[in-house]
XYZ file of C-alpha atoms in Angstrom:
527
model
C -39.461 -5.347 -42.937
C -35.850 -4.354 -43.558
C -33.904 -4.520 -40.310
C -31.772 -1.581 -41.421
C -34.560 0.830 -40.405
C -33.781 0.021 -36.761
C -30.398 1.716 -37.222
C -31.869 5.203 -36.701
C -33.486 4.648 -33.255
C -30.518 2.544 -32.116
C -28.069 5.242 -33.218
C -30.066 7.990 -31.479
C -30.415 5.897 -28.304
C -26.675 5.260 -28.026
C -25.935 8.918 -28.788
C -28.128 9.948 -25.862
C -26.407 7.258 -23.795
C -23.026 8.890 -24.477
C -24.361 12.254 -23.259
C -25.956 10.693 -20.167
C -22.749 8.792 -19.450
C -20.685 12.008 -19.379
C -23.186 13.972 -17.281
C -24.410 11.273 -14.875
C -22.137 8.235 -14.646
C -18.661 9.797 -14.813
C -19.330 12.517 -12.165
C -20.633 9.804 -9.838
C -17.527 7.687 -10.511
C -15.245 10.609 -9.615
C -17.134 11.639 -6.459
C -16.181 10.603 -2.926
C -17.922 7.237 -2.224
C -20.176 6.697 0.778
C -17.781 4.048 2.167
C -14.682 6.257 1.818
C -11.757 5.501 4.142
C -8.017 6.044 4.053
C -4.975 4.694 5.908
C -1.301 5.601 5.488
C 1.880 5.017 7.456
C 4.761 7.484 7.528
C 8.187 7.548 9.135
C 10.534 10.379 10.008
C 12.720 12.041 12.610
C 11.813 14.645 15.200
C 13.446 16.872 17.799
C 11.341 17.909 20.775
C 12.268 20.077 23.762
C 11.463 18.771 27.223
C 10.077 22.144 28.276
C 9.421 25.528 26.724
C 12.690 27.394 26.404
C 14.724 24.219 26.750
C 17.029 22.828 24.055
C 15.724 20.491 21.386
C 16.361 16.801 21.960
C 18.585 14.654 19.823
C 16.784 13.463 16.669
C 14.593 10.412 17.280
C 12.681 8.207 14.865
C 8.916 8.542 14.930
C 6.137 6.572 13.257
C 2.929 8.187 12.010
C -0.409 6.577 11.282
C -2.839 8.794 9.393
C -6.462 7.745 8.936
C -9.477 9.345 7.281
C -12.920 8.067 8.260
C -16.330 9.055 6.876
C -18.529 9.791 9.890
C -21.600 11.363 8.239
C -23.193 11.533 4.772
C -25.061 14.820 4.250
C -26.119 14.258 0.644
C -23.994 16.618 -1.445
C -21.373 16.757 1.313
C -19.740 14.233 3.621
C -18.127 14.741 7.026
C -14.665 13.192 7.289
C -12.564 12.794 10.422
C -8.782 13.029 10.067
C -6.601 11.534 12.809
C -2.797 11.675 12.988
C -1.040 9.666 15.710
C 2.742 9.885 16.149
C 4.756 7.502 18.338
C 8.412 6.896 19.095
C 10.203 3.593 18.463
C 9.168 2.319 21.913
C 5.501 3.114 21.248
C 5.294 6.315 23.302
C 2.656 8.628 21.846
C 3.785 12.240 21.538
C 1.195 13.564 19.077
C -2.517 12.880 18.645
C -4.167 15.408 16.331
C -7.774 15.075 15.215
C -9.899 17.281 12.931
C -13.156 17.045 10.991
C -13.862 18.326 7.493
C -17.090 18.830 5.575
C -16.292 18.072 1.935
C -18.296 18.365 -1.293
C -18.497 14.851 -2.776
C -18.174 15.781 -6.439
C -15.932 18.859 -6.305
C -13.738 17.545 -3.441
C -13.662 21.056 -2.001
C -13.908 21.991 1.667
C -17.140 23.525 2.931
C -18.141 25.545 6.010
C -15.011 26.006 8.209
C -12.213 25.264 5.712
C -11.218 26.627 2.320
C -9.880 25.253 -0.945
C -9.640 21.639 -2.031
C -9.709 18.755 0.442
C -7.748 16.482 -1.927
C -6.490 16.891 -5.460
C -9.379 16.376 -7.904
C -9.410 13.738 -10.662
C -7.720 15.032 -13.812
C -5.348 17.237 -11.829
C -3.956 20.084 -13.934
C -0.488 21.653 -14.117
C -1.526 24.600 -11.964
C -1.439 25.799 -8.368
C -4.080 24.534 -5.905
C -5.143 26.180 -2.652
C -5.905 23.342 -0.259
C -6.737 22.479 3.313
C -5.014 19.137 2.980
C -5.621 16.524 5.728
C -2.067 15.145 5.589
C -0.818 18.600 6.580
C -3.743 19.787 8.765
C -3.910 23.423 7.608
C -4.412 25.418 4.427
C -1.550 26.145 2.035
C -0.905 26.876 -1.625
C 0.346 23.791 -3.469
C 2.458 25.034 -6.384
C 3.009 22.895 -9.480
C 6.746 22.171 -9.771
C 7.163 19.659 -12.607
C 6.531 16.137 -13.867
C 8.315 13.056 -12.490
C 8.156 9.307 -13.055
C 8.094 7.357 -9.784
C 7.717 3.584 -9.633
C 6.746 3.559 -13.308
C 3.931 6.088 -12.826
C 3.946 9.593 -14.345
C 3.145 12.035 -11.547
C 2.869 15.788 -11.012
C 5.103 17.254 -8.302
C 3.682 19.998 -6.052
C 5.465 22.011 -3.336
C 3.815 23.886 -0.473
C 4.600 26.313 2.360
C 1.937 26.813 5.039
C 1.050 29.781 7.186
C 1.540 29.325 10.975
C -1.370 27.475 12.572
C -2.445 26.673 16.119
C -1.606 23.148 17.412
C -2.276 23.883 21.095
C -2.921 20.617 23.037
C -1.717 18.464 20.108
C 1.573 17.776 21.967
C 0.633 16.329 25.400
C 3.667 17.716 27.265
C 2.749 21.294 26.223
C -0.932 20.990 27.057
C -2.720 24.364 27.435
C 0.342 26.183 26.067
C -0.278 28.200 22.862
C 1.903 26.343 20.353
C 2.035 27.218 16.641
C 3.475 25.293 13.723
C 4.207 25.701 10.026
C 5.473 23.309 7.395
C 6.899 22.806 3.925
C 5.972 19.794 1.845
C 6.333 17.967 -1.459
C 3.651 15.658 -2.838
C 3.572 13.521 -5.987
C 0.102 13.187 -7.557
C -1.051 10.866 -10.354
C -3.021 13.333 -12.530
C -5.802 11.090 -13.896
C -6.979 9.920 -10.458
C -5.839 12.880 -8.337
C -4.388 10.367 -5.869
C -0.921 10.839 -4.387
C 1.730 8.094 -4.277
C 4.341 9.804 -2.095
C 4.429 12.638 0.432
C 7.189 14.454 2.327
C 6.674 17.012 5.103
C 9.035 19.149 7.239
C 7.855 21.350 10.108
C 8.809 23.601 12.995
C 6.662 24.304 16.068
C 7.218 27.242 18.388
C 5.987 29.222 21.389
C 5.785 33.029 21.215
C 7.169 35.039 24.138
C 7.910 38.779 24.084
C 7.461 38.782 20.282
C 10.115 36.071 20.015
C 9.635 32.587 18.618
C 10.942 29.865 20.946
C 11.400 26.629 19.003
C 9.904 23.563 20.752
C 9.835 21.048 17.891
C 11.579 20.424 14.562
C 11.061 17.399 12.374
C 10.146 15.770 9.107
C 8.459 12.664 7.753
C 7.668 10.802 4.551
C 5.461 7.951 3.402
C 7.079 4.584 4.178
C 8.394 2.528 1.257
C 5.800 -0.187 1.966
C 2.912 2.257 1.724
C 4.353 3.948 -1.351
C 4.072 0.525 -3.024
C 0.512 0.130 -1.724
C -0.462 3.619 -2.924
C 1.079 2.935 -6.356
C -0.943 -0.298 -6.657
C -4.131 1.511 -5.642
C -3.465 4.336 -8.121
C -2.883 1.862 -10.969
C -6.119 0.043 -10.110
C -8.210 3.242 -9.975
C -6.478 4.657 -13.069
C -7.398 1.520 -15.040
C -11.004 1.868 -13.867
C -11.117 5.557 -14.865
C -9.698 4.855 -18.321
C -12.218 2.051 -18.859
C -15.290 4.001 -17.731
C -14.277 7.473 -18.950
C -12.673 6.608 -22.296
C -13.318 3.054 -23.482
C -17.037 2.857 -22.611
C -18.029 6.233 -24.187
C -16.021 5.374 -27.318
C -17.772 2.009 -27.486
C -21.218 3.646 -27.222
C -20.222 6.235 -29.828
C -18.956 3.485 -32.139
C -22.261 1.594 -31.837
C -24.178 4.815 -32.539
C -22.118 5.642 -35.650
C -22.311 2.024 -36.822
C -26.111 2.036 -36.448
C -26.429 5.330 -38.353
C -24.227 3.958 -41.157
C -26.404 0.867 -41.461
C -29.529 3.019 -41.573
C -28.302 5.422 -44.257
C -26.666 2.716 -46.360
C -29.908 0.734 -46.225
C -31.861 3.711 -47.528
C -29.412 4.383 -50.375
C -29.047 0.851 -51.772
C -31.338 -1.630 -53.428
C -33.177 -4.262 -51.437
C -31.222 -7.207 -52.891
C -27.826 -5.626 -52.182
C -28.931 -4.638 -48.701
C -30.072 -8.181 -47.981
C -26.687 -9.555 -49.029
C -24.922 -7.033 -46.853
C -27.248 -7.808 -43.966
C -26.262 -11.476 -44.170
C -22.577 -10.547 -44.066
C -23.176 -8.023 -41.302
C -25.161 -10.580 -39.320
C -22.239 -12.992 -39.473
C -19.808 -10.248 -38.486
C -22.067 -9.117 -35.666
C -22.407 -12.698 -34.442
C -18.630 -13.046 -34.405
C -18.342 -9.730 -32.580
C -20.926 -10.926 -30.063
C -18.869 -14.041 -29.420
C -15.736 -11.947 -28.941
C -17.619 -9.508 -26.714
C -19.000 -12.400 -24.687
C -15.520 -13.752 -24.087
C -14.273 -10.286 -23.142
C -17.249 -9.745 -20.854
C -16.657 -13.047 -19.079
C -12.994 -12.217 -18.648
C -13.591 -8.634 -17.490
C -16.391 -9.813 -15.193
C -14.034 -12.221 -13.485
C -11.337 -9.563 -13.168
C -13.843 -7.000 -11.904
C -15.085 -9.426 -9.257
C -11.540 -10.026 -8.021
C -10.620 -6.337 -8.063
C -13.652 -5.445 -5.954
C -12.408 -7.725 -3.208
C -11.140 -5.330 -0.514
C -7.565 -6.598 -0.638
C -5.966 -3.340 0.423
C -7.758 -2.920 3.791
C -7.400 -6.656 4.507
C -3.649 -6.517 3.859
C -3.217 -3.273 5.806
C -5.175 -4.442 8.831
C -3.520 -7.879 8.852
C -0.066 -6.267 8.659
C -1.018 -3.865 11.441
C -2.279 -6.727 13.628
C 1.042 -8.551 13.217
C 2.992 -5.446 14.275
C 3.222 -5.330 18.079
C 3.980 -1.601 17.956
C 0.644 -0.850 16.331
C -1.913 -3.323 17.704
C -0.100 -5.007 20.584
C 1.111 -8.578 20.971
C -1.092 -11.427 19.711
C -1.311 -14.947 21.055
C 0.353 -17.630 18.877
C -3.073 -18.800 17.710
C -4.153 -15.255 16.839
C -0.841 -14.532 15.097
C -1.195 -17.697 12.992
C -4.763 -16.763 12.011
C -3.738 -13.241 10.993
C -0.751 -14.633 9.092
C -3.061 -16.967 7.157
C -5.330 -14.014 6.297
C -2.324 -12.045 5.041
C -1.049 -14.977 2.957
C -4.499 -15.561 1.462
C -4.867 -11.904 0.458
C -1.458 -12.041 -1.212
C -2.507 -15.204 -3.069
C -5.597 -13.401 -4.388
C -3.441 -10.460 -5.451
C -1.160 -12.889 -7.295
C -4.186 -14.472 -8.990
C -5.262 -11.039 -10.250
C -1.729 -10.385 -11.491
C -1.699 -13.756 -13.302
C -5.020 -13.008 -14.990
C -3.801 -9.635 -16.239
C -0.512 -11.116 -17.460
C -2.346 -13.882 -19.321
C -4.668 -11.305 -20.895
C -1.752 -9.068 -21.926
C 0.110 -12.065 -23.348
C -2.918 -12.897 -25.496
C -2.849 -9.341 -26.828
C 0.958 -9.426 -27.197
C 0.899 -6.288 -25.071
C 3.809 -6.942 -22.693
C 6.883 -4.714 -22.925
C 10.238 -6.179 -21.927
C 12.875 -3.972 -20.279
C 16.353 -5.354 -20.923
C 19.313 -4.472 -18.705
C 22.670 -6.090 -18.037
C 22.838 -8.036 -14.759
C 24.833 -10.740 -12.967
C 23.137 -14.118 -13.271
C 24.443 -15.338 -9.914
C 23.006 -12.296 -8.122
C 19.579 -12.859 -9.673
C 19.536 -16.534 -8.615
C 20.696 -15.619 -5.112
C 17.844 -13.107 -4.799
C 15.287 -15.682 -5.957
C 16.708 -18.355 -3.621
C 16.740 -16.025 -0.615
C 13.138 -14.961 -1.232
C 11.995 -18.616 -0.982
C 14.212 -19.785 1.899
C 11.623 -19.052 4.580
C 8.752 -20.691 2.639
C 10.798 -23.811 1.927
C 12.018 -24.006 5.523
C 8.454 -23.783 6.848
C 7.444 -26.657 4.540
C 10.446 -28.851 5.370
C 11.866 -28.454 1.861
C 15.585 -28.234 1.107
C 16.281 -25.479 -1.456
C 19.682 -25.654 -3.198
C 21.283 -23.161 -5.593
C 23.929 -25.039 -7.624
C 24.641 -22.301 -10.143
C 28.310 -21.438 -10.618
C 29.554 -18.044 -11.721
C 28.175 -17.690 -15.255
C 28.923 -14.018 -15.756
C 26.446 -11.460 -16.994
C 23.581 -11.421 -19.465
C 21.116 -8.899 -20.867
C 17.444 -9.448 -20.144
C 14.347 -8.408 -18.219
C 15.139 -9.352 -14.611
C 11.547 -8.823 -13.464
C 10.123 -11.277 -16.013
C 12.936 -13.819 -15.549
C 12.267 -13.792 -11.788
C 8.547 -14.189 -12.508
C 9.229 -17.345 -14.560
C 11.523 -18.786 -11.866
C 9.002 -17.912 -9.125
C 6.185 -19.712 -10.974
C 8.391 -22.783 -11.436
C 9.424 -22.759 -7.767
C 5.797 -22.361 -6.626
C 4.870 -25.332 -8.803
C 7.674 -27.470 -7.335
C 6.817 -26.497 -3.739
C 3.252 -27.756 -4.315
C 4.361 -31.181 -5.525
C 7.446 -32.185 -3.501
C 6.971 -34.378 -0.417
C 6.673 -32.537 2.888
C 9.348 -34.788 4.371
C 12.557 -35.041 2.381
C 11.443 -32.550 -0.275
C 14.266 -31.080 -2.334
C 14.378 -28.369 -5.006
C 17.513 -27.492 -6.983
C 17.827 -24.252 -8.972
C 20.581 -23.808 -11.547
C 21.792 -21.744 -14.509
C 24.474 -22.647 -17.037
C 25.975 -21.225 -20.213
C 25.334 -23.247 -23.374
C 26.645 -21.713 -26.597
C 25.188 -18.181 -26.632
C 22.272 -18.986 -24.331
C 21.724 -19.196 -20.591
C 19.763 -22.299 -19.558
C 17.875 -21.961 -16.266
C 16.429 -25.014 -14.525
C 14.319 -25.903 -11.488
C 14.509 -29.583 -10.472
C 12.469 -31.272 -7.737
C 11.965 -34.765 -6.313
C 8.168 -34.556 -6.439
C 5.548 -36.908 -7.855
C 6.539 -36.363 -11.484
C 4.383 -35.814 -14.579
C 3.293 -38.398 -17.144
C 4.264 -38.002 -20.818
C 0.607 -37.495 -21.740
C 0.173 -34.618 -19.308
C 3.488 -33.042 -20.325
C 2.113 -32.312 -23.814
C -0.641 -30.092 -22.382
C 1.266 -28.682 -19.427
C 1.712 -25.189 -20.895
C -1.921 -24.871 -22.056
C -4.054 -22.168 -20.471
C -6.055 -23.267 -17.395
C -4.727 -26.839 -17.679
C -4.072 -28.658 -14.406
C -2.809 -32.183 -13.871
C -5.823 -34.090 -12.524
C -4.383 -35.490 -9.292
C -5.361 -35.268 -5.657
C -2.269 -33.160 -5.005
C -3.298 -30.606 -7.614
C -6.812 -30.449 -6.221
C -5.398 -29.898 -2.743
C -3.341 -26.908 -3.779
C -5.706 -25.510 -6.397
C -4.211 -22.797 -8.557
C -5.472 -20.872 -11.558
C -3.784 -23.061 -14.158
C -2.123 -19.961 -15.596
C 1.345 -20.084 -14.040
C 3.086 -22.298 -16.598
C 1.114 -20.693 -19.449
C 2.491 -17.321 -18.367
C 5.983 -18.842 -18.151
C 5.663 -20.112 -21.715
C 4.403 -16.741 -22.996
C 7.104 -14.732 -21.210
C 9.972 -16.995 -22.266
C 8.764 -17.021 -25.877
C 8.345 -13.246 -25.778
C 11.958 -12.888 -24.618
C 13.177 -14.991 -27.546
C 13.714 -18.197 -25.572
C 12.439 -21.758 -25.247
C 10.831 -23.652 -22.362
C 10.449 -27.389 -21.791
C 10.013 -30.035 -19.118
C 11.587 -33.421 -18.384
C 9.839 -35.760 -15.971
C 8.867 -39.330 -15.136
C 6.115 -40.391 -12.767
C 7.493 -40.922 -9.277
C 10.955 -39.601 -10.189
C 10.558 -35.833 -9.966
C 10.395 -33.046 -12.542
C 12.836 -30.580 -14.094
C 11.652 -27.409 -15.812
C 14.070 -25.725 -18.213
C 14.045 -22.456 -20.102
C 16.768 -20.933 -22.227
C 17.271 -17.266 -23.063
C 19.786 -15.570 -25.359
C 22.685 -14.134 -23.383
C 22.402 -10.974 -25.467
C 19.059 -10.472 -27.281
C 20.657 -7.798 -29.473
C 22.986 -10.388 -31.034
C 19.980 -12.560 -31.944
C 18.166 -9.625 -33.586
C 21.257 -8.717 -35.578
């Protein structure tokens, strides 16, 4: 029986799969999950009167921790508790505000006692949204105000002005006094995910007496720089997931459906002999595609497994535990354990980053951003970032670079290459008497960077395969420190992509020196 006849049922099956995917899978992906939680830190200044009618205090810095916790799953809706705690620099709590919201999972709209959206929905539009937003604690109209690019992410900017709302008992010193508040805010939302990456809020609180408003509080706050970075990372992760499941997967199913239909109709319209020849060719092509798909599946499976690791809450909680102002003082043993957790989570994050970089290098999908910069400043930044690590490991880190002027290049990628080389050297130098020397020099029209150490060295045989993907020198030291085997491969790909060369010089027992050269001005090379 001609296998081409199977094209019709396969094509129909995948066509139905596309429809089911849009109506069943994607809405579930975009709905609020049953394990939903949220944590954000903000910082700002505030002025607070000591008593009603008294003058406002001098501005003081305050720290906010805002959490959202799912406390009940009602099927279509979930009940979320929002808690905002504000403290001064010395840890004194002056605000503790708590509210609950019943929210529709799929629509992300408030139910029962609140109106409008609870958060911005996925695929946010350039329009106004009426919201009871938990970061602001009362309803307001969020007006679309333009498109910005923040931290490399295109975001929609919304402004809001609230109506006065009751915050009686939220400020302990004014307990049982009817206090009202209103605010203005600006929020930056990534439109595909509906998640925000930055938030600013200004407010005034007052007491009404004889139809007059007596100001008792005036302040403002914004998301801390650290949590802006965390929110940006989370947005990029979720955005990648949305693009994969909402665009790539349906297109893949549609492609398979169309391909199956084509096979079916071409089989019916051509002679048996010609069809058999084409089937042989198609079988070979399909087999090759299966091999490629298998490799992609293995790679994506590994990445997916790593991404599902709850790095964000681990990092947040570990950072909070180390901060005496948030969780209190730890014993030295506890502090060391938390520090090891934090370092391990960062190592996993770096592993994920390495995997993505290696994948993008294979696809030649890395964009380089060239700017003019001082070479000495770049090396000083790299050296300073490793001083603490080297000091903790008893390693002497020396920067011998003299003033070599300026060059044009991608500082982020150059630092990434130097960081990988330094990490490699730190793993292999002795713990007593270890020494690493970093340098840069001008040679003709190129800048030659180098990282030299007094470690165990590398044999000539191993040097030939050093820049191969996943290759690791088979020694007890390597096994002790592990590693993905991608660091030097990424270095090689980045340096080559920037128009440079990379090489190593080493002898067993006499240390290792890694070199890479880059054109001082890539534009001159192109011309």
